[in-house]
CSV table of C-alpha atoms in Angstrom, one decimal:
chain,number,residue,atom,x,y,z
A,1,UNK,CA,66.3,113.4,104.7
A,2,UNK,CA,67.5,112.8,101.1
A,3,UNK,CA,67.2,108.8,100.6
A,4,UNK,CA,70.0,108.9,98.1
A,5,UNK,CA,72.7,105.9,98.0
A,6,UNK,CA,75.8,107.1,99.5
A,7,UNK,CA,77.3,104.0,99.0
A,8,UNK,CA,76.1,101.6,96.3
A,9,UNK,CA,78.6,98.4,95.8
A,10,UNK,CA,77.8,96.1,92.9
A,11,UNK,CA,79.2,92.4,93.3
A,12,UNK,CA,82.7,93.4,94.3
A,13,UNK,CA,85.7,91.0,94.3
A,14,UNK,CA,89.1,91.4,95.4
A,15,UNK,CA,91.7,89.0,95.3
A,16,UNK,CA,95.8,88.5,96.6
A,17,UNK,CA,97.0,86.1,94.7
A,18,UNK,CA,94.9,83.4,94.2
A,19,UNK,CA,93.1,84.0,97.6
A,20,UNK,CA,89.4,85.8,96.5
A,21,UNK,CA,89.1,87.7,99.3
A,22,UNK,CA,85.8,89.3,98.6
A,23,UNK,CA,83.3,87.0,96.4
A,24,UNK,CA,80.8,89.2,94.9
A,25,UNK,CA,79.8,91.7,97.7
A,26,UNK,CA,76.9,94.3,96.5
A,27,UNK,CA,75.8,96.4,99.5
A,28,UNK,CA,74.4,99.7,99.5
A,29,UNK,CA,73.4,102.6,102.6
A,30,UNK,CA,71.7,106.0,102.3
A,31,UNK,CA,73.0,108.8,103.1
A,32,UNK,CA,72.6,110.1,107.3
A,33,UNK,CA,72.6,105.9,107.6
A,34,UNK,CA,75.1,103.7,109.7
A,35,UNK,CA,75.7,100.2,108.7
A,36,UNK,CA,77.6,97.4,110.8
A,37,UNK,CA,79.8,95.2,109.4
A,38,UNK,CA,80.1,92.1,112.0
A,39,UNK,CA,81.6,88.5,111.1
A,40,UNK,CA,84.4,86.8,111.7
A,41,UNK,CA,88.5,87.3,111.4
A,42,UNK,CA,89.0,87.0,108.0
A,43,UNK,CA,85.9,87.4,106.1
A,44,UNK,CA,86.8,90.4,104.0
A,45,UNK,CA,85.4,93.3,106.1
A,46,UNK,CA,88.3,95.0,106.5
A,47,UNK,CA,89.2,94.5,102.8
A,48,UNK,CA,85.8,95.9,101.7
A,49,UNK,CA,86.2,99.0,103.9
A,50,UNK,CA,89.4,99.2,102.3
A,51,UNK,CA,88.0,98.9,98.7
A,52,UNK,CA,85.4,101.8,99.5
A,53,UNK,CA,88.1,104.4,99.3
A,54,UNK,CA,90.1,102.6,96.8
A,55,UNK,CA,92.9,101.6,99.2
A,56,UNK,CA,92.6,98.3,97.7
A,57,UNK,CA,92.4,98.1,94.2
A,58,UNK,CA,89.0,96.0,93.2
A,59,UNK,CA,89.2,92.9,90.6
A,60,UNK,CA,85.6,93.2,90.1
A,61,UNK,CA,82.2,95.0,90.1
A,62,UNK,CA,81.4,98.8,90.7
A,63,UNK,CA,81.8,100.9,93.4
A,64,UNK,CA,79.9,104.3,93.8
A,65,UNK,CA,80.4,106.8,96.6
A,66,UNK,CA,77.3,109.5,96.5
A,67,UNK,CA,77.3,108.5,92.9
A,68,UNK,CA,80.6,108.8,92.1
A,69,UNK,CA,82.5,105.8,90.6
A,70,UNK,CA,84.9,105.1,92.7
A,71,UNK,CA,88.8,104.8,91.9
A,72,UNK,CA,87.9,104.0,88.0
A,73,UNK,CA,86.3,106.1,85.3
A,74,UNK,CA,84.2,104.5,82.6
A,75,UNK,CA,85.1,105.2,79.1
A,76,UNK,CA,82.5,103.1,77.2
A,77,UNK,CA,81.6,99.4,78.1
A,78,UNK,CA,85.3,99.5,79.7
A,79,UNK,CA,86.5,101.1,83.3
A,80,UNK,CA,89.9,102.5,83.4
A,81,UNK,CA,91.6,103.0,87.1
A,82,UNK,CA,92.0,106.8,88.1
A,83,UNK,CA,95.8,108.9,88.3
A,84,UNK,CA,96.6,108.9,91.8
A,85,UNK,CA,96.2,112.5,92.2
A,86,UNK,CA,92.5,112.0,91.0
A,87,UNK,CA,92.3,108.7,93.3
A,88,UNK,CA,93.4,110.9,96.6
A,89,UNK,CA,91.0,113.8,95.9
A,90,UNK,CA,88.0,111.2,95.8
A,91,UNK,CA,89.4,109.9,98.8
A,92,UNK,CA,89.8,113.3,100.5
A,93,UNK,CA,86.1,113.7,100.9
A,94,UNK,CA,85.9,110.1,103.0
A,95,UNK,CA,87.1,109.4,106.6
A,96,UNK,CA,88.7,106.1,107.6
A,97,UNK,CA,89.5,105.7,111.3
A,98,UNK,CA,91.7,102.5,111.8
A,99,UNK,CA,92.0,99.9,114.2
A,100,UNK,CA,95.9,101.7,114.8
A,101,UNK,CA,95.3,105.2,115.3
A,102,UNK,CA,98.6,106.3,112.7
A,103,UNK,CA,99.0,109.2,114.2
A,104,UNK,CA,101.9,111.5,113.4
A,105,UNK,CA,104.2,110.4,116.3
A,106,UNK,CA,106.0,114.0,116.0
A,107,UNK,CA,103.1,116.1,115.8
A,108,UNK,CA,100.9,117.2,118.7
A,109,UNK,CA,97.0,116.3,119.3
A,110,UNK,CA,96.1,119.8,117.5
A,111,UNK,CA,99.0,119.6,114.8
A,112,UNK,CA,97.7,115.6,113.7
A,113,UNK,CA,94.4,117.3,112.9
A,114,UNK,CA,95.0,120.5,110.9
A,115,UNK,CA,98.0,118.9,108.9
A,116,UNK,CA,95.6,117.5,106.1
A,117,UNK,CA,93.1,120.0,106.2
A,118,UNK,CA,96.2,122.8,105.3
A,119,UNK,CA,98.0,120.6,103.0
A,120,UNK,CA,95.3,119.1,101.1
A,121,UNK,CA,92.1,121.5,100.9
A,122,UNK,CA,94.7,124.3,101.3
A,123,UNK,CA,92.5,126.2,104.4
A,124,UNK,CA,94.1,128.6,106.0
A,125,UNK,CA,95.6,127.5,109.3
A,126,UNK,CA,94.1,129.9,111.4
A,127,UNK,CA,90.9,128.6,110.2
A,128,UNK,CA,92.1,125.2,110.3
A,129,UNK,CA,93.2,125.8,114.0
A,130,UNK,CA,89.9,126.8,115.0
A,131,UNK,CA,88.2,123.8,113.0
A,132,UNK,CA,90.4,121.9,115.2
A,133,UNK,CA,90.1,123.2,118.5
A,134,UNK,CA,86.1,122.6,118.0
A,135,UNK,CA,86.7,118.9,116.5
A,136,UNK,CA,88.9,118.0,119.6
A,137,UNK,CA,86.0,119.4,122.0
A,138,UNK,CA,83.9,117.6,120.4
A,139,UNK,CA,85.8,114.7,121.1
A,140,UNK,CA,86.4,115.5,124.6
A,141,UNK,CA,89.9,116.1,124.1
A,142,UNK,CA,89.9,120.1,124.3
A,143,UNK,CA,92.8,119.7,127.5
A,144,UNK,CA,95.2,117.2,125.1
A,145,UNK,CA,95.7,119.8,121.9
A,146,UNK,CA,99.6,120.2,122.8
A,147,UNK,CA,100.1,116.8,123.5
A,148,UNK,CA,102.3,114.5,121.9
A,149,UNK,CA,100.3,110.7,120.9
A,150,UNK,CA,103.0,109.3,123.0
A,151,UNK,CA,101.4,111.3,126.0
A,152,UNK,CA,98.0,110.0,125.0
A,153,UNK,CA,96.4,106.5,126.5
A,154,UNK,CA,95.2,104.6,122.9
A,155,UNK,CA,91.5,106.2,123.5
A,156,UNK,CA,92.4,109.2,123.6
A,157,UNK,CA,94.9,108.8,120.5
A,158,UNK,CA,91.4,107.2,118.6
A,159,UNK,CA,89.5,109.8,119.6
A,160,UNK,CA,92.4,112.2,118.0
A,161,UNK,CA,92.0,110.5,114.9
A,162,UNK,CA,88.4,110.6,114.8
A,163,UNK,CA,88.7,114.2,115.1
A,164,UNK,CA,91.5,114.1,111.8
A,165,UNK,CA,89.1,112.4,110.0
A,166,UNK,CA,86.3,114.8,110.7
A,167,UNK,CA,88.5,117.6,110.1
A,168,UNK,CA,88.5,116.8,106.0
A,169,UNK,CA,84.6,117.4,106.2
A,170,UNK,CA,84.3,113.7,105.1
A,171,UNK,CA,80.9,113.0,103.8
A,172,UNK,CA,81.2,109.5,104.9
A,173,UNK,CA,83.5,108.2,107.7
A,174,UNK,CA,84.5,104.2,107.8
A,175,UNK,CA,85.8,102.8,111.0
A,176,UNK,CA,88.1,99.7,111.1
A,177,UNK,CA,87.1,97.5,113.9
A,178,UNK,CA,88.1,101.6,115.3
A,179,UNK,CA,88.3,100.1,119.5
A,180,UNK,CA,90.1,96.6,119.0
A,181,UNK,CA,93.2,97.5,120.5
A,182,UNK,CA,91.8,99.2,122.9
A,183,UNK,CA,91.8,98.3,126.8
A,184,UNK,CA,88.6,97.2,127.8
A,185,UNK,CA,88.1,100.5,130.1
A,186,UNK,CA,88.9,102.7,127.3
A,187,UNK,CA,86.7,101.7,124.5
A,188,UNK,CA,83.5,103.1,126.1
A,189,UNK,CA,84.8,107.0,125.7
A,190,UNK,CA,85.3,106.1,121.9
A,191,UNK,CA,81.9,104.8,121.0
A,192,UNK,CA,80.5,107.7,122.7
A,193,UNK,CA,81.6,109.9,120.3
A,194,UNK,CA,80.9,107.7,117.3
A,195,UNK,CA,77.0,107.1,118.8
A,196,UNK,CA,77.3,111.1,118.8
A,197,UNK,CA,78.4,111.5,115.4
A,198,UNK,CA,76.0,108.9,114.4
A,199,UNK,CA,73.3,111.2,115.8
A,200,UNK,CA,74.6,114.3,113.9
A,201,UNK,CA,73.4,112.2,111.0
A,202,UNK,CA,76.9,111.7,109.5
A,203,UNK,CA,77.1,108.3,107.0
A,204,UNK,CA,79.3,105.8,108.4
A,205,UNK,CA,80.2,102.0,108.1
A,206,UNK,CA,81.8,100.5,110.8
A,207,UNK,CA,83.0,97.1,111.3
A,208,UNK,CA,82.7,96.2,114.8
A,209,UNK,CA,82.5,93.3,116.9
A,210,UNK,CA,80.6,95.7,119.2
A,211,UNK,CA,77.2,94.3,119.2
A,212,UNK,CA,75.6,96.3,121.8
A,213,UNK,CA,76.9,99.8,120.1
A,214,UNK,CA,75.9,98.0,116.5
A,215,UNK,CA,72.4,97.0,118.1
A,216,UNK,CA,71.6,100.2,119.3
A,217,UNK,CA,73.4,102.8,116.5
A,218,UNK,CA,73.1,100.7,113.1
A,219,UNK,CA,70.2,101.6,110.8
A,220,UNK,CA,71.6,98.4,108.9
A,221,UNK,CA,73.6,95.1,110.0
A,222,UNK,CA,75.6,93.2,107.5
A,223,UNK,CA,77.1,89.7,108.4
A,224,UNK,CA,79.8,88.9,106.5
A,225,UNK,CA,81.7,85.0,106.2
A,226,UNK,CA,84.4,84.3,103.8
A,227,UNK,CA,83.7,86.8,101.6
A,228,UNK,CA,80.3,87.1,101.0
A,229,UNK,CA,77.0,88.5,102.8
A,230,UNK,CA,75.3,85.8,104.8
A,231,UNK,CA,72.6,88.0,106.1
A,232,UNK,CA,71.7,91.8,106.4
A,233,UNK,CA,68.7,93.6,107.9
A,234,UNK,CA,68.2,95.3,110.9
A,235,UNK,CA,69.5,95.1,113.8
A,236,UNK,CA,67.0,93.5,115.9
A,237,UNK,CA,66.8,90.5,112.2
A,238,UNK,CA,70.6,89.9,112.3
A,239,UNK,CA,71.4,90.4,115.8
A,240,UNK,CA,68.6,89.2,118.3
A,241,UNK,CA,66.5,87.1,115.5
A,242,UNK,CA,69.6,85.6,113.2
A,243,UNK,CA,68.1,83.5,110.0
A,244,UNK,CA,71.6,81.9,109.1
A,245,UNK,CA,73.0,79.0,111.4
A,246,UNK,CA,76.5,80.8,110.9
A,247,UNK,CA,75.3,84.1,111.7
A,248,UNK,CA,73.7,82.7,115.0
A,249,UNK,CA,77.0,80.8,115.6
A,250,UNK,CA,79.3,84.2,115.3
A,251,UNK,CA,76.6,86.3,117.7
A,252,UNK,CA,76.7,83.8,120.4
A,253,UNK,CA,80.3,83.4,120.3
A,254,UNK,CA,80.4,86.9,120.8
A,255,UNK,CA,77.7,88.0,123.3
């Protein structure tokens, strides 16, 4: 496996307003890796996730995505923020899977996931069909393509849009906290096929307060409070042998 950075963030801030969000973050994850992104309600995970595929506009620091500056270009000792149209085509080749599945409310199981791969890579929708049907059955989901998302319980809707996401042929997926609003009986079918993808060796950064799937899927555990890193490492450092009296506050208040 090539040990090259798929993600390599250098002291990242992000502010609204006068509230600095992120403080400095630098973080980095090889490609085929997953890395969990456990703190607290508020500490700037989702922001950072959100930064990654320029969704949020940094204030500070570099951002590189299999090497790619991310969102800016660099023109000298200065970096200038990307045309839109530039910004969406980096962002094309990155999956985000959010805590709300935003699906298409009018468009079927099937229709949610060729829509992006027709309009935006231009495939052919036969192909993209047949992508489709595959990502769906990979999902378990081959019996839902003609149904509506109102016709869907909310893991089978998340699994739909894990299969969207996939359908771009990200080459790294991000997951928002991707089973939150889920019922309790329901989130179980989701991390199944995110502890599959995991083994297909896709790159992905989830923030979770899962911390059995994190324990037994993450190559790499990041705690995050208020903004900064408290403590990474592996799993079994961060989660069952915490250094940080904060980060052995959050685990037990959440085991």
């Amino acid at each position: 496996m090539s040990q090259k950075l798929m993600l390599d963030a250098r002291s990242i801030r992000k502010s609204f307003g006068s509230n600095e969000v992120l403080k400095g973050i630098t973080l980095s994850i090889k490609k085929g890796q997953v890395l969990c992104l456990l703190g607290p309600s508020g500490s700037g995970k989702s922001t950072f996730l959100r930064c990654i595929n320029h969704l949020e506009t940094i204030n500070g620091g570099r951002l590189y995505v299999d090497g790619e500056l991310m969102g800016f270009e660099e023109r000298g000792d200065a970096i200038y923020e990307l045309k839109p149209k530039e910004v969406a085509l980096q962002r094309s080749e990155i999956g985000m899977v959010f805590q709300r599945f935003n699906l298409f409310p009018h468009l079927t199981a099937l229709q949610n996931v060729i829509e992006a791969p027709i309009g935006v890579l231009k495939i052919s929708k036969d192909e993209a069909t047949k992508t489709a049907r595959e990502l769906l059955a990979q999902v378990g989901l081959s019996d839902k393509a003609d149904h509506y998302p109102s016709q869907l319980s909310g893991g089978q809707q998340q699994r739909v849009a894990i299969a969207r996401a996939l359908a771009m042929k990200p080459k790294l997926m991000l997951f928002d906290e991707p089973t939150s609003a889920l019922d309790p009986e329901l989130v179980g079918d989701v991390l199944d096929v995110m502890r599959k993808l995991a083994d297909s060796g896709m790159t992905m950064i989830v923030v979770t307060h899962e911390i059995g799937f994190a324990r037994e899927v993450a190559d790499r555990v990041v705690f995050m409070d208020a903004g900064v890193v408290v403590e990474e490492g592996t799993p079994s450092q961060v989660i069952d042998n915490p250094q940080h009296e904060r980060t052995k506050a959050f685990i037990t208040s959440v085991l």
